[in-house]
PDB file of C-alpha atoms in Angstrom:
ATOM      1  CA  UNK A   1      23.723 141.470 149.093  1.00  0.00           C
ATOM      2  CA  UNK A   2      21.575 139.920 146.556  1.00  0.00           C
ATOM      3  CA  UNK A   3      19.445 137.166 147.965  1.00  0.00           C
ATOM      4  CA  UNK A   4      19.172 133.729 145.730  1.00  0.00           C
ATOM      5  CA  UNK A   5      16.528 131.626 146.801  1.00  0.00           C
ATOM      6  CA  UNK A   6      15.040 129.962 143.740  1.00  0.00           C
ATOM      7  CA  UNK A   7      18.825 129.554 142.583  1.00  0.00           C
ATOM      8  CA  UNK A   8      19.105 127.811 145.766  1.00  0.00           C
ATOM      9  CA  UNK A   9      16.098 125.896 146.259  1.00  0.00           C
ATOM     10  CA  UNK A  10      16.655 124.436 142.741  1.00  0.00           C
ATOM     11  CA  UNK A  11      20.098 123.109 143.404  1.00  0.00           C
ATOM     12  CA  UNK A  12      18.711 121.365 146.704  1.00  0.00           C
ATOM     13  CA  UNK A  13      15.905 119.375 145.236  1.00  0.00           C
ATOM     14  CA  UNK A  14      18.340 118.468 142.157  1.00  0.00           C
ATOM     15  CA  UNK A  15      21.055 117.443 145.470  1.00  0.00           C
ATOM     16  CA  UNK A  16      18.458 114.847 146.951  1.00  0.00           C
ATOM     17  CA  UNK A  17      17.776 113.156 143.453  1.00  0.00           C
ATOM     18  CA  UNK A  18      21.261 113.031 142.344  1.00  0.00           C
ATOM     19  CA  UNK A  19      24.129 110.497 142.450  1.00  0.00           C
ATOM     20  CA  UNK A  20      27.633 110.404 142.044  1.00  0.00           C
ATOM     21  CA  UNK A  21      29.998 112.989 140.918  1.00  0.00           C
ATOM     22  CA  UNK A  22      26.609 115.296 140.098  1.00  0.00           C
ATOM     23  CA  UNK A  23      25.660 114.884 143.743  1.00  0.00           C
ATOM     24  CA  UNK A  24      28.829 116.185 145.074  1.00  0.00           C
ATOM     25  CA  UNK A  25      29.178 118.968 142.129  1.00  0.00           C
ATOM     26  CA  UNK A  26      25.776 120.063 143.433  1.00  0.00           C
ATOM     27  CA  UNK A  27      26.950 119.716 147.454  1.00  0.00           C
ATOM     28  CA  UNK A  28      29.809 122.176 146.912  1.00  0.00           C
ATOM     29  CA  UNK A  29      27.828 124.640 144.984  1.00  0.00           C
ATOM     30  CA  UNK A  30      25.431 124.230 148.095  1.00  0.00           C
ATOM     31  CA  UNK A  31      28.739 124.907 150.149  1.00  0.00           C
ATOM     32  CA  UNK A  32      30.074 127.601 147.967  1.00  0.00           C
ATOM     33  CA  UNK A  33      26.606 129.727 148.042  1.00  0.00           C
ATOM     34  CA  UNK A  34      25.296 129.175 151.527  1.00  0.00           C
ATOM     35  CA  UNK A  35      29.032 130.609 152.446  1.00  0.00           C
ATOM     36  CA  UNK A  36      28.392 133.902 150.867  1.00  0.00           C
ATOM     37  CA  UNK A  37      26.076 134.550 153.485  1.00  0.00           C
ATOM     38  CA  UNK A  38      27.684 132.642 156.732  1.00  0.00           C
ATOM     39  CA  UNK A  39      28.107 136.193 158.462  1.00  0.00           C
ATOM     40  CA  UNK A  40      24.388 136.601 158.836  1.00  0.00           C
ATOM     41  CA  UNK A  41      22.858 136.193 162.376  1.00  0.00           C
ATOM     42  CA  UNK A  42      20.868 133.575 163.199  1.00  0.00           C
ATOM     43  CA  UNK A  43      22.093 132.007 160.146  1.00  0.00           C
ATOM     44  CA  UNK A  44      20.034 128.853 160.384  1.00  0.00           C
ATOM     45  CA  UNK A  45      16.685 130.963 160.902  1.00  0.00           C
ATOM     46  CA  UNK A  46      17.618 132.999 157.689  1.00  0.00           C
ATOM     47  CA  UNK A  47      18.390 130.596 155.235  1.00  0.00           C
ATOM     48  CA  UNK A  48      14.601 128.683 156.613  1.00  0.00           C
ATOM     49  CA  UNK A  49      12.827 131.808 156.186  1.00  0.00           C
ATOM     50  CA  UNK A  50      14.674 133.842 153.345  1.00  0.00           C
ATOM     51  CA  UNK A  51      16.375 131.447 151.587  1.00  0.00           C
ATOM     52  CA  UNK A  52      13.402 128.734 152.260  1.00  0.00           C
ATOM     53  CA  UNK A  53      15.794 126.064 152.425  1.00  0.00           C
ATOM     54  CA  UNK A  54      15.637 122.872 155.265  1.00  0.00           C
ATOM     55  CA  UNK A  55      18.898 123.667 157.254  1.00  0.00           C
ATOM     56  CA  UNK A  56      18.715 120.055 157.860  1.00  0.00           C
ATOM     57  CA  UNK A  57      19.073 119.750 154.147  1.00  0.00           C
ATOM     58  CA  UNK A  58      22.281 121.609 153.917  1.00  0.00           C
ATOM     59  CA  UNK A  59      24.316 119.911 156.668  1.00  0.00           C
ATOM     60  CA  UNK A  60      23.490 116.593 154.798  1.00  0.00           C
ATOM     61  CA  UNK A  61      25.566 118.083 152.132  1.00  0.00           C
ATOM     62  CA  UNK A  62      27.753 118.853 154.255  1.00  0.00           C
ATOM     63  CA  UNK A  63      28.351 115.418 156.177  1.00  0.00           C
ATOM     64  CA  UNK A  64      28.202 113.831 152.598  1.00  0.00           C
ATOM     65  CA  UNK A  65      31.185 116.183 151.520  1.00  0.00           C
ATOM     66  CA  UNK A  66      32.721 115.230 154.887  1.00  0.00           C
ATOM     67  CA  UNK A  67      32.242 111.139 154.248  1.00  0.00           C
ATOM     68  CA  UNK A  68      33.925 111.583 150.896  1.00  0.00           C
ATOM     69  CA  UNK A  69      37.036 113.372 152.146  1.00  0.00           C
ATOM     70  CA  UNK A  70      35.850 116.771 150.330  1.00  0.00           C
ATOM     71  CA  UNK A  71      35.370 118.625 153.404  1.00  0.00           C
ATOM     72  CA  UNK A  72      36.529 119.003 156.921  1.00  0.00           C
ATOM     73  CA  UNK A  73      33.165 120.000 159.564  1.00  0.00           C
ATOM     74  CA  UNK A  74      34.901 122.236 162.237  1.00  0.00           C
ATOM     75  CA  UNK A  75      34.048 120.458 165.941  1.00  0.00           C
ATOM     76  CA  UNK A  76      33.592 121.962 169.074  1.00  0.00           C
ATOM     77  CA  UNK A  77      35.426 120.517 172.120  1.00  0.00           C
ATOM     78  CA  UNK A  78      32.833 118.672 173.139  1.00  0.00           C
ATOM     79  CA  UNK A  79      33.054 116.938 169.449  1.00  0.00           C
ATOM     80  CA  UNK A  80      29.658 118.693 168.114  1.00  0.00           C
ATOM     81  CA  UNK A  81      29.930 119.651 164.548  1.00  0.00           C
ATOM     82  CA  UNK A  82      30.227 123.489 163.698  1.00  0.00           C
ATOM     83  CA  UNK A  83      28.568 124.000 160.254  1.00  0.00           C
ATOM     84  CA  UNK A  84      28.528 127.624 160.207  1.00  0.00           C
ATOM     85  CA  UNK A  85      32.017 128.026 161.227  1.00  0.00           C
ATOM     86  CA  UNK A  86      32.916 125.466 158.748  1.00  0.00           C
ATOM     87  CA  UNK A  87      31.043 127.822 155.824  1.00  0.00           C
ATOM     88  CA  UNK A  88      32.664 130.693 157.423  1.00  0.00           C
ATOM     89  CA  UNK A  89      36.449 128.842 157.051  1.00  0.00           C
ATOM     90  CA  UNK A  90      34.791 127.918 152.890  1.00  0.00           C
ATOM     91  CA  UNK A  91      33.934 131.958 152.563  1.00  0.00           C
ATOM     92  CA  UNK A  92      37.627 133.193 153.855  1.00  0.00           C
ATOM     93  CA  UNK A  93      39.720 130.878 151.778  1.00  0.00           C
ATOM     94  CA  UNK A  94      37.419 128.875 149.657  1.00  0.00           C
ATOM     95  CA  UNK A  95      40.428 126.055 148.963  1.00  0.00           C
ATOM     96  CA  UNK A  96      43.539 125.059 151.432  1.00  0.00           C
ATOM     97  CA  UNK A  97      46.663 123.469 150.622  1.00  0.00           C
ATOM     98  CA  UNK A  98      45.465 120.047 151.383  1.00  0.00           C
ATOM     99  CA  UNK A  99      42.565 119.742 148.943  1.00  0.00           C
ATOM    100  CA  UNK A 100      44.608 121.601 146.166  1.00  0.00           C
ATOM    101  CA  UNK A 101      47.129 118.621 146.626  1.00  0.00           C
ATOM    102  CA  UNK A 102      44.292 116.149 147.149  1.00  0.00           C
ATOM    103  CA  UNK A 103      42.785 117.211 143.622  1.00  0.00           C
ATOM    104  CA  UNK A 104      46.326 116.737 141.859  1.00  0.00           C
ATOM    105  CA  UNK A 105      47.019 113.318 143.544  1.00  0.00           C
TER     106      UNK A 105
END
């Protein structure tokens, strides 16, 4: 598996700059990448020290996607938010049924 990092780091920094639509184009690609390599263990440690990305960085995306309606976070029982479960769901089936229909509507 090739590793992006500067790919990756770019699209970050651009992510904390940008507004609008170009700040949630640039949160899914986050998405869409970082899901490519959700099966990796630790997963948080690896994309600090390969990728050399803040995780904390990433789930901002992530809760930004969520606050817009883009994304659903998976939550535990005890209502904690599962990020890498919810990039695992993005790597297995990248689109469900509801956001296809939300994207028509």
């Amino acid at each position: 598996m090739k590793i992006e990092s500067g790919t990756l780091q770019r699209i970050a920094t651009e992510y904390r700059v940008a507004k609008g639509e170009r700040k949630k184009k640039l949160a899914w690609e986050i998405v869409w990448r970082l899901s490519r390599y959700s099966i990796i263990e630790p997963f948080w440690d690896f994309v600090r020290r390969e990728l050399k990305i803040n995780p904390e960085h990433v789930k901002e995306a992530m809760r930004f996607l969520e606050e817009l309606g883009e994304l659903e976070i998976k939550r535990s029982v005890d209502g904690k938010r599962l990020y890498v479960s919810t990039l695992k769901r993005v790597r297995k089936a990248p689109r469900t049924l509801d956001e296809w229909v939300g994207r028509i509507n």
